[in-house]
Coordinates of C-alpha atoms and ligand atoms in Angstrom, one line a residue:
X102 CA -7.4 3.0 12.0
X103 CA -6.9 0.2 9.5
X104 CA -9.1 -0.7 6.6
X105 CA -10.0 -4.4 6.6
X106 CA -13.4 -4.7 5.0
X107 CA -14.5 -2.8 1.9
X108 CA -17.8 -2.0 0.2
X109 CA -17.9 -0.9 -3.4
X110 CA -21.1 0.7 -4.9
X111 CA -21.6 0.1 -8.6
X112 CA -20.1 -2.7 -10.5
X113 CA -19.6 -1.1 -13.9
X114 CA -16.2 -0.5 -15.5
X115 CA -14.7 1.1 -12.5
X116 CA -16.5 -0.5 -9.6
X117 CA -15.8 -4.0 -10.7
X118 CA -12.1 -3.2 -11.1
X119 CA -11.9 -1.5 -7.7
X120 CA -13.6 -4.4 -6.0
X121 CA -11.2 -6.8 -7.7
X122 CA -8.0 -5.0 -6.5
X123 CA -9.5 -4.6 -3.0
X124 CA -10.1 -8.3 -2.8
X125 CA -6.6 -9.0 -4.3
X126 CA -5.2 -6.9 -1.4
X127 CA -6.9 -9.4 1.0
X128 CA -9.9 -7.3 2.0
X129 CA -13.3 -9.0 2.1
X130 CA -15.2 -6.9 -0.4
X131 CA -19.0 -6.5 -0.9
X132 CA -20.3 -5.0 -4.1
X133 CA -23.6 -3.3 -4.2
X134 CA -25.5 -2.9 -7.5
X135 CA -29.1 -2.0 -8.5
X136 CA -29.9 -5.4 -9.9
X137 CA -28.7 -9.0 -9.8
X138 CA -28.2 -8.9 -13.6
X139 CA -25.7 -6.0 -13.4
X140 CA -24.0 -7.5 -10.4
X141 CA -23.5 -10.7 -12.4
X142 CA -22.1 -8.7 -15.3
X143 CA -19.6 -7.0 -13.0
X144 CA -18.6 -10.4 -11.4
X145 CA -18.1 -11.9 -14.9
X146 CA -15.8 -9.0 -15.8
X147 CA -13.7 -9.7 -12.7
X148 CA -13.7 -13.5 -13.3
X149 CA -12.7 -12.9 -16.9
X150 CA -9.8 -10.7 -16.0
X151 CA -8.5 -13.1 -13.3
X152 CA -8.9 -16.1 -15.6
X153 CA -6.9 -14.3 -18.4
X154 CA -4.3 -13.4 -15.8
X155 CA -3.9 -17.2 -15.0
X156 CA -3.8 -18.0 -18.7
X157 CA -1.1 -15.4 -19.2
X158 CA 0.9 -16.9 -16.3
X159 CA 0.6 -13.6 -14.4
X160 CA -1.5 -15.0 -11.6
X161 CA -1.5 -18.3 -9.7
X162 CA -4.8 -20.2 -9.8
X163 CA -4.9 -20.2 -6.0
X164 CA -4.5 -16.4 -5.9
X165 CA -7.5 -16.1 -8.4
X166 CA -9.6 -18.4 -6.2
X167 CA -8.7 -16.6 -3.0
X168 CA -9.6 -13.2 -4.6
X169 CA -13.0 -14.6 -5.8
X170 CA -13.7 -16.1 -2.4
X171 CA -13.3 -12.6 -0.8
X172 CA -15.9 -11.1 -3.1
X173 CA -19.6 -10.9 -2.4
X174 CA -22.4 -9.2 -4.3
X175 CA -25.6 -7.7 -3.0
X176 CA -28.5 -5.4 -4.0
X177 CA -29.1 -4.3 -0.4
X178 CA -27.3 -1.4 1.2
X179 CA -27.6 -2.9 4.7
X180 CA -24.9 -5.5 3.6
X181 CA -22.4 -2.6 3.7
X182 CA -23.2 -1.6 7.2
X183 CA -20.0 -2.9 8.8
X184 CA -17.5 -2.0 6.0
X185 CA -14.5 0.0 7.2
X186 CA -14.4 1.8 3.8
X187 CA -17.2 2.3 1.3
X188 CA -16.1 3.4 -2.2
X189 CA -18.8 4.7 -4.6
X190 CA -18.4 4.2 -8.3
X191 CA -21.8 4.9 -9.7
X192 CA -22.8 7.1 -12.7
X193 CA -21.2 10.5 -12.8
X194 CA -24.2 12.4 -11.6
X195 CA -24.2 14.7 -8.5
X196 CA -27.7 14.2 -7.3
X197 CA -27.4 10.4 -7.7
X198 CA -24.2 10.3 -5.7
X199 CA -25.6 12.7 -3.0
X200 CA -28.8 10.5 -2.7
X201 CA -26.6 7.4 -2.4
X202 CA -24.4 8.8 0.4
X203 CA -27.4 10.2 2.2
X204 CA -28.9 6.6 2.2
X205 CA -25.5 5.0 3.1
X206 CA -25.1 7.4 6.1
X207 CA -28.3 5.9 7.6
X208 CA -27.1 2.4 7.2
X209 CA -23.3 2.3 7.6
X210 CA -21.4 2.3 10.9
X211 CA -20.5 5.8 11.9
X212 CA -16.9 4.7 11.8
X213 CA -17.0 3.8 8.1
X214 CA -14.9 5.9 5.8
X215 CA -16.8 7.1 2.7
X216 CA -15.0 7.6 -0.6
X217 CA -16.1 8.7 -4.1
X218 CA -14.4 7.6 -7.3
X219 CA -15.8 10.6 -9.2
X220 CA -13.8 11.9 -12.2
X221 CA -14.9 15.5 -12.0
X222 CA -17.5 16.3 -9.4
X223 CA -16.6 18.2 -6.3
X224 CA -15.9 15.9 -3.4
X225 CA -17.1 18.6 -1.0
X226 CA -20.4 18.9 -2.8
X227 CA -21.0 15.1 -2.6
X228 CA -19.8 14.8 1.0
X229 CA -22.3 17.3 2.4
X230 CA -25.1 14.9 1.7
X231 CA -23.4 12.4 4.1
X232 CA -23.5 12.4 7.8
X233 CA -19.7 12.4 8.1
X234 CA -17.9 15.1 6.1
X235 CA -14.7 14.6 8.1
X236 CA -14.6 10.9 7.2
X237 CA -15.1 11.5 3.5
X238 CA -12.6 11.8 0.7
X239 CA -12.0 11.1 -3.0
X240 CA -10.3 7.9 -4.2
X241 CA -9.9 8.3 -7.9
X242 CA -8.8 5.1 -9.6
X243 CA -8.0 4.8 -13.3
X244 CA -9.3 2.6 -16.1
X245 CA -8.5 -0.3 -16.4
X246 CA -8.3 -0.4 -12.6
X247 CA -6.4 -3.7 -12.3
X248 CA -3.6 -2.4 -14.6
X249 CA -3.3 1.3 -13.9
X250 CA -0.9 2.1 -11.2
X251 CA -2.3 5.4 -10.0
X252 CA -4.9 6.5 -7.5
X253 CA -5.6 10.2 -6.7
X254 CA -6.4 10.7 -3.1
X255 CA -8.5 13.8 -2.7
X256 CA -8.9 15.4 0.7
X257 CA -11.3 18.2 1.4
X258 CA -10.7 21.0 3.9
X259 CA -12.4 18.9 6.6
X260 CA -11.0 15.4 5.9
X261 CA -9.4 14.1 9.1
X262 CA -5.6 13.3 8.9
X263 CA -6.2 9.7 10.1
X264 CA -8.8 9.1 7.4
X265 CA -6.4 10.2 4.7
X266 CA -3.7 8.1 6.2
X267 CA -5.9 5.0 6.3
X268 CA -6.9 5.6 2.7
X269 CA -3.3 6.0 1.6
X270 CA -2.4 2.7 3.3
X271 CA -5.3 1.0 1.6
X272 CA -4.2 2.3 -1.8
X273 CA -0.7 1.1 -1.2
X274 CA -2.0 -2.3 -0.1
X275 CA -3.7 -2.6 -3.6
X276 CA -0.2 -2.2 -5.1
X277 CA -1.0 1.3 -6.5
X278 CA 0.8 4.6 -6.1
X279 CA -1.3 7.3 -4.4
X280 CA -0.8 10.9 -5.3
X281 CA -2.4 13.5 -3.0
X282 CA -4.5 16.3 -4.5
X283 CA -7.0 18.9 -3.3
X284 CA -10.7 19.1 -4.2
X285 CA -10.5 20.9 -7.5
X286 CA -12.6 19.8 -10.4
X287 CA -10.9 17.1 -12.4
X288 CA -8.1 16.9 -9.8
X289 CA -4.7 16.5 -11.5
X290 CA -5.1 14.0 -14.2
X291 CA -8.5 14.9 -15.7
X292 CA -7.6 18.6 -15.6
X293 CA -5.0 17.7 -18.3
X294 CA -6.5 14.7 -20.0
X295 CA -10.0 15.8 -20.6
X296 CA -9.2 18.9 -22.8
X297 CA -6.9 16.6 -24.8
X298 CA -9.4 14.0 -25.6
X299 CA -12.1 16.6 -26.3
X300 CA -9.7 18.4 -28.6
X301 CA -9.2 15.1 -30.5
X302 CA -12.9 15.1 -31.3
X303 CA -12.7 18.8 -32.4
X304 CA -9.7 17.9 -34.6
X305 CA -11.8 15.1 -36.2
X306 CA -14.8 17.5 -36.7
X307 CA -12.4 20.0 -38.4
X308 CA -11.1 17.4 -40.8
X309 CA -7.6 17.4 -39.5
X310 CA -7.3 13.7 -40.0
X311 CA -9.2 10.4 -39.8
X312 CA -9.9 8.5 -36.6
X313 CA -7.1 6.1 -37.2
X314 CA -4.7 8.8 -38.3
X315 CA -5.3 10.9 -35.2
X316 CA -4.9 7.8 -33.0
X317 CA -1.7 6.7 -34.8
X318 CA -0.4 10.2 -34.5
X319 CA -0.6 10.2 -30.7
X320 CA 0.5 6.6 -30.3
X321 CA 3.5 6.7 -32.7
X322 CA 4.3 10.4 -32.4
X323 CA 4.0 10.8 -28.7
X324 CA 4.3 7.3 -27.3
X325 CA 0.8 7.2 -25.8
X326 CA -0.3 3.6 -25.2
X327 CA -3.7 4.4 -26.9
X328 CA -4.8 7.0 -29.3
X329 CA -7.5 9.4 -28.1
X330 CA -10.4 7.7 -29.9
X331 CA -9.4 4.3 -28.6
X332 CA -9.2 5.9 -25.1
X333 CA -12.6 7.7 -25.5
X334 CA -14.3 4.4 -26.4
X335 CA -12.5 2.7 -23.5
X336 CA -13.6 5.3 -20.9
X337 CA -17.2 5.5 -22.3
X338 CA -18.6 8.3 -24.3
X339 CA -21.5 8.8 -21.8
X340 CA -19.0 9.2 -18.9
X341 CA -16.8 11.5 -21.0
X342 CA -19.9 13.6 -21.9
X343 CA -20.9 14.0 -18.2
X344 CA -17.4 14.8 -17.2
X345 CA -17.1 17.5 -19.9
X346 CA -20.4 19.1 -18.8
X347 CA -19.3 19.2 -15.2
X348 CA -15.9 20.6 -16.0
X349 CA -17.3 23.2 -18.4
X350 CA -19.8 24.3 -15.7
X351 CA -16.9 24.8 -13.3
X352 CA -14.4 26.5 -15.5
X353 CA -16.5 28.1 -18.3
X354 CA -13.6 27.5 -20.7
X355 CA -14.2 26.3 -24.2
X356 CA -11.6 23.6 -24.0
X357 CA -13.8 21.7 -21.5
X358 CA -17.0 22.0 -23.6
X359 CA -18.4 18.8 -25.1
X360 CA -18.0 18.8 -28.9
X361 CA -21.4 18.5 -30.7
X362 CA -20.3 15.1 -32.2
X363 CA -19.8 13.7 -28.7
X364 CA -23.3 14.8 -27.7
X365 CA -24.8 13.3 -30.9
X366 CA -23.0 10.0 -30.3
X367 CA -24.2 9.7 -26.7
X368 CA -27.8 10.6 -27.7
X369 CA -27.6 7.9 -30.4
X370 CA -26.5 5.3 -27.8
X371 CA -23.1 4.8 -29.3
X372 CA -21.1 4.8 -26.0
X373 CA -17.8 3.1 -27.0
X374 CA -16.8 -0.4 -26.1
X375 CA -19.5 -0.8 -23.5
X376 CA -22.2 -0.6 -26.2
X377 CA -20.2 -2.3 -28.9
X378 CA -19.8 0.9 -31.0
X379 CA -18.3 4.3 -30.6
X380 CA -15.5 5.8 -32.7
X381 CA -14.8 2.2 -33.6
X382 CA -17.1 -0.7 -34.3
X383 CA -16.2 -3.5 -32.0
X384 CA -18.3 -6.2 -33.7
X385 CA -15.3 -6.9 -36.0
X386 CA -11.7 -7.7 -35.2
X387 CA -9.8 -5.5 -35.6
X388 CA -12.4 -2.8 -34.7
X389 CA -13.4 -0.6 -37.7
X390 CA -13.1 3.2 -37.4
X391 CA -16.4 5.0 -38.0
X392 CA -15.1 7.8 -40.2
X393 CA -18.6 8.4 -41.6
X394 CA -19.5 10.1 -38.3
X395 CA -18.2 13.5 -39.6
X396 CA -19.5 13.0 -43.1
Ligands
CAA298 N1 -4.0 -10.3 -15.4 C1 -2.8 -9.9 -15.0 N2 -2.0 -9.1 -15.7 C2 -2.5 -8.7 -16.9 C3 -3.7 -9.1 -17.4 C4 -4.5 -9.9 -16.6 N3 -5.7 -10.3 -16.9 N4 -3.9 -8.6 -18.6 C5 -2.8 -7.9 -18.9 N5 -2.0 -8.0 -17.9 C6 -0.6 -7.4 -17.8 C7 0.2 -7.9 -19.1 O1 0.7 -9.1 -18.9 C8 1.2 -6.8 -19.2 O2 2.2 -7.0 -18.2 P1 3.8 -6.7 -18.5 O3 3.9 -5.2 -18.7 O4 4.5 -7.2 -17.3 O5 4.1 -7.5 -19.7 C9 0.4 -5.5 -18.8 O6 -0.7 -6.0 -17.9 C10 -0.2 -4.8 -20.0 O7 -1.0 -5.7 -20.6 P2 -1.2 -5.9 -22.2 O8 0.2 -6.0 -22.8 O9 -2.1 -6.9 -22.5 O10 -1.9 -4.6 -22.6 P3 -1.3 -3.3 -23.3 O11 0.1 -3.2 -23.3 O12 -2.1 -3.3 -24.6 O13 -1.8 -2.2 -22.3 C11 -3.3 -0.7 -21.2 C12 -3.2 -2.1 -22.0 C13 -2.6 -0.8 -19.9 C14 -4.8 -0.5 -21.0 C15 -2.7 0.4 -22.1 O14 -3.3 0.4 -23.4 C16 -2.9 1.8 -21.5 O15 -2.2 2.2 -20.5 N6 -3.9 2.5 -22.0 C17 -4.2 3.8 -21.6 C18 -5.2 3.7 -20.5 C19 -5.5 5.1 -19.9 O16 -5.1 6.1 -20.3 N7 -6.3 5.0 -18.8 C20 -6.8 6.2 -18.2 C21 -8.2 6.5 -18.6 S1 -8.8 8.0 -17.9 C22 -9.3 7.6 -16.4 O17 -9.3 6.5 -16.0 C23 -9.8 8.7 -15.5 C24 -11.2 9.2 -15.6 O18 -11.7 9.7 -14.7 C25 -12.0 9.1 -16.9
NAD299 P1 -20.5 2.6 -15.6 O1 -21.6 3.2 -16.3 O2 -19.6 1.5 -16.3 O3 -21.0 1.9 -14.2 C1 -21.8 2.6 -13.3 C2 -22.5 1.5 -12.5 O4 -23.1 2.1 -11.4 C3 -23.6 0.8 -13.3 O5 -23.4 -0.6 -13.3 C4 -24.9 1.2 -12.6 O6 -25.9 0.2 -12.6 C5 -24.3 1.4 -11.2 N1 -25.2 2.2 -10.3 C6 -25.9 3.4 -10.7 N2 -26.6 3.9 -9.7 C7 -26.4 3.0 -8.6 C8 -26.9 2.9 -7.3 N3 -27.7 3.8 -6.8 N4 -26.5 1.9 -6.5 C9 -25.6 0.9 -7.0 N5 -25.1 0.9 -8.3 C10 -25.5 2.0 -9.1 O7 -19.5 3.8 -15.1 P2 -18.0 3.8 -14.8 O8 -17.2 4.1 -16.0 O9 -17.7 2.6 -13.9 O10 -17.9 5.1 -13.9 C11 -18.3 5.1 -12.5 C12 -17.7 6.3 -11.8 O11 -16.2 6.2 -11.9 C13 -18.1 7.6 -12.4 O12 -18.2 8.6 -11.3 C14 -17.0 8.0 -13.3 O13 -16.8 9.3 -13.6 C15 -15.8 7.4 -12.6 N6 -14.6 7.1 -13.4 C16 -14.8 6.5 -14.6 C17 -13.6 6.2 -15.3 C18 -13.7 5.6 -16.7 O14 -12.7 5.5 -17.4 N7 -14.9 5.1 -17.1 C19 -12.3 6.4 -14.8 C20 -12.2 6.9 -13.5 C21 -13.4 7.3 -12.8

């Protein structure tokens, strides 16, 4: 079993990156979105990244053009019917993902492998809405997808060996390193990362330091490439809030609970970089920390 053609569902932060690396690996890749407008936004994100790669001398113009030629956008599920692998990267919501895979099961070839890029939901719980539990697994990419080297490959107790092998081969073809993990909420990375970023918000709420001081602390004191607030804005506060809710439901441990400030910011529509404002205001350069949030 070899993966040659790929479908990616959702062209937000993650889906656009996954589609890009899939096409860069030489796979004709079709992206499904809910509207032409959102599809165009995702395509622009890919084009922007590839253009900046060319400007930085990291990518040859011919490689950019070949990648773009392998990408196609659609708003119709039927265009994914012949894909060898369909990767879902829509909003972190169980019923939305289950509905999607139920619909995809009716349209896609029964040979297609289905994968979810979920951060925190149970792969098993998503998979049972599909017609092919044994051909279903998690492929958890990291943000920003084109630069992050890791993919968690999540098998369930019914995933076929050949499906996992084909997925591992696909991940390696994208130039990434796969790590295998089992279907436990948050897998390996988010099990450790999510309590850390939520604790940073609690530290801010408790007056331990300002946004920029806490960020500088973890960058300069621990060598992290980004401080936790820069990372929260990068991941998206809505996505982080959904992940925290799902992980708290699973573990019932306070360290996974969403801090009240995170909830208020999501309700207010300050979602991080994607909305222009989160813990920092991105309308200015350099971005301005929003320390009044805890006032
Ligand atoms: N095309 C090709 N290469 C590019 C590029 C482009 N458009 N843009 C940048 N690069 C290359 C750069 O040239 C550079 O390469 P070298 O190392 O060979 O010089 C490399 O990529 C890094 O680029 P920059 O120097 O511009 O960027 P940076 O050093 O500021 O790093 C970053 C950016 C990789 C995002 C870094 O800040 C980082 O690792 N941040 C942490 C990200 C993180 O933790 N992500 C995980 C989020 S959690 C998650 O994803 C899971 C979940 O479920 C929520
Ligand atoms: P996002 O909000 O940027 O994008 C989600 C996209 O899915 C939107 O463009 C939306 O229009 C689209 N969508 C929603 N329902 C759809 C449907 N039925 N059909 C087609 N498209 C649909 O979210 P994101 O940050 O890209 O996250 C996507 C998934 O990846 C989530 O499960 C998230 O937990 C996971 N993830 C996120 C990150 C991160 O850092 N943001 C990292 C790893 C994994």
